Coordinates of C-alpha atoms in Angstrom, one line a residue:
M111 CA -16.1 5.5 -11.2
R112 CA -15.5 9.2 -11.9
A113 CA -12.6 11.6 -11.5
G114 CA -13.0 13.1 -8.0
D115 CA -14.5 10.0 -6.4
A116 CA -13.0 9.2 -3.0
L117 CA -12.2 5.7 -1.9
P118 CA -13.2 4.7 1.6
P119 CA -10.3 4.8 4.1
L120 CA -8.7 1.5 5.1
E121 CA -7.0 1.1 8.5
I122 CA -4.2 -1.4 8.7
E123 CA -2.7 -2.4 12.0
I124 CA 1.1 -2.4 11.8
T125 CA 2.2 -5.5 13.6
R126 CA 5.7 -7.0 14.0
T127 CA 4.4 -10.1 12.2
L128 CA 3.1 -8.0 9.2
I129 CA 6.5 -6.2 8.9
V130 CA 8.6 -9.4 9.2
A131 CA 6.3 -11.5 6.9
G132 CA 6.3 -8.7 4.3
A133 CA 10.1 -8.6 4.3
I134 CA 10.3 -12.4 4.0
A135 CA 7.7 -12.6 1.3
S136 CA 9.6 -10.0 -0.8
R137 CA 13.0 -11.6 -0.1
D138 CA 14.2 -8.5 1.7
H139 CA 16.6 -9.9 4.3
Q140 CA 17.8 -6.5 5.6
D141 CA 18.1 -6.9 9.3
V142 CA 16.2 -3.6 10.0
H143 CA 13.0 -5.4 8.9
H144 CA 13.2 -8.3 11.3
D145 CA 15.9 -7.8 14.0
P146 CA 14.9 -5.1 16.6
E147 CA 18.5 -4.9 18.1
A148 CA 20.1 -4.5 14.7
A149 CA 17.5 -1.8 13.8
R150 CA 18.4 0.1 17.1
R151 CA 22.1 -0.2 16.4
K152 CA 21.4 1.5 13.0
G153 CA 19.4 4.4 14.6
S154 CA 15.8 3.1 14.4
P155 CA 13.7 2.6 17.5
D156 CA 12.4 -0.7 16.2
V157 CA 12.0 -2.8 13.0
F158 CA 10.2 -1.0 10.2
M159 CA 8.2 -1.9 7.1
N160 CA 9.9 -2.2 3.8
I161 CA 8.8 -0.4 0.6
L162 CA 7.7 -3.7 -1.1
T163 CA 5.2 -4.4 1.7
T164 CA 3.9 -0.9 1.4
N165 CA 3.7 -1.2 -2.3
G166 CA 1.6 -4.4 -2.0
L167 CA -0.7 -2.8 0.6
V168 CA -1.3 0.2 -1.7
G169 CA -2.1 -2.1 -4.6
R170 CA -4.4 -4.2 -2.5
Y171 CA -6.2 -1.1 -1.2
V172 CA -7.0 0.0 -4.8
T173 CA -7.9 -3.4 -6.2
D174 CA -10.1 -4.2 -3.2
H175 CA -12.1 -1.1 -3.9
V176 CA -12.3 -1.4 -7.7
G177 CA -12.9 -5.1 -7.9
P178 CA -11.6 -8.2 -9.7
T179 CA -11.7 -6.7 -13.2
A180 CA -8.8 -4.3 -12.3
V181 CA -5.3 -4.9 -13.6
L182 CA -2.6 -2.8 -12.0
R183 CA -0.4 -1.2 -14.7
K184 CA 1.8 1.1 -12.5
V185 CA 2.2 1.7 -8.8
A186 CA 4.4 4.7 -8.2
I187 CA 5.0 5.5 -4.5
R188 CA 7.3 7.5 -2.3
L189 CA 7.9 6.7 1.4
G190 CA 8.0 9.1 4.3
A191 CA 7.6 8.4 8.0
P192 CA 8.4 4.7 8.9
N193 CA 5.7 2.2 9.8
Y194 CA 6.7 0.7 13.2
P195 CA 5.0 -2.1 15.1
G196 CA 2.0 -1.0 17.2
D197 CA 0.9 1.8 14.9
T198 CA -2.0 2.0 12.5
M199 CA -1.7 3.2 8.9
V200 CA -4.8 4.7 7.3
L201 CA -4.8 4.5 3.5
R202 CA -7.0 7.0 1.6
G203 CA -7.5 7.5 -2.1
S204 CA -9.2 9.5 -4.8
V205 CA -9.7 9.0 -8.5
E206 CA -7.6 11.6 -10.4
A207 CA -8.6 10.5 -13.9
F208 CA -10.8 7.9 -15.5
D209 CA -11.5 7.5 -19.2
G210 CA -13.8 4.6 -19.1
E211 CA -11.0 2.0 -19.2
T212 CA -7.9 3.4 -17.4
A213 CA -8.0 5.0 -14.0
V214 CA -5.3 6.9 -12.0
V215 CA -5.9 6.8 -8.3
R216 CA -3.9 9.0 -5.9
V217 CA -3.2 7.2 -2.6
T218 CA -1.8 8.4 0.7
G219 CA -1.1 6.5 3.9
D220 CA -0.7 8.1 7.3
N221 CA 0.4 6.7 10.6
G222 CA 0.9 8.2 14.1
I223 CA 4.0 10.0 13.2
G224 CA 3.1 11.4 9.8
R225 CA 2.7 10.5 6.1
H226 CA 4.1 7.1 5.4
V227 CA 3.3 6.8 1.7
S228 CA 2.1 8.9 -1.2
G229 CA 1.7 8.1 -4.8
T230 CA -0.5 7.0 -7.7
V231 CA -1.8 3.7 -9.0
T232 CA -2.7 3.4 -12.7
L233 CA -5.0 0.5 -13.5
T234 CA -7.1 -0.8 -16.4
L235 CA -10.6 -2.1 -15.9
L236 CA -11.3 -5.1 -18.1
A237 CA -14.7 -5.5 -19.7
R238 CA -16.9 -7.9 -17.9
T239 CA -18.9 -10.6 -19.6
P240 CA -22.7 -10.4 -19.3
E241 CA -22.8 -13.5 -17.1
A242 CA -20.4 -11.9 -14.7
G243 CA -22.9 -9.1 -14.0
P244 CA -22.4 -5.3 -13.8
R245 CA -19.4 -3.5 -12.5

């Protein structure tokens, strides 16, 4: 891993099930994340993904690329365009800095209407034991 390295993009299908399950798992019972009629009454065309689900997907994206020795230290994201059912979000990332142990990865996620998420993930790579093999 080096500063400037790009992570491969990850496409995530945004399903109603993903949105509702993410809200339930994060104990976010706001009706706009599970009730389409309530979401419409509040001005949204449909239910939409909550920030905690997006936060988890961003963390997963980075750790899936870096591997099991990665420990997330900080995930700092900002939301933009909502993720609605039926869309696809494409996550992209690049290594901003790496000192041999700590990395900062810039992440963006775009969907059909624009930029859903942007931010950084700071992680530490733990040393691997010889029997675990190379990084």
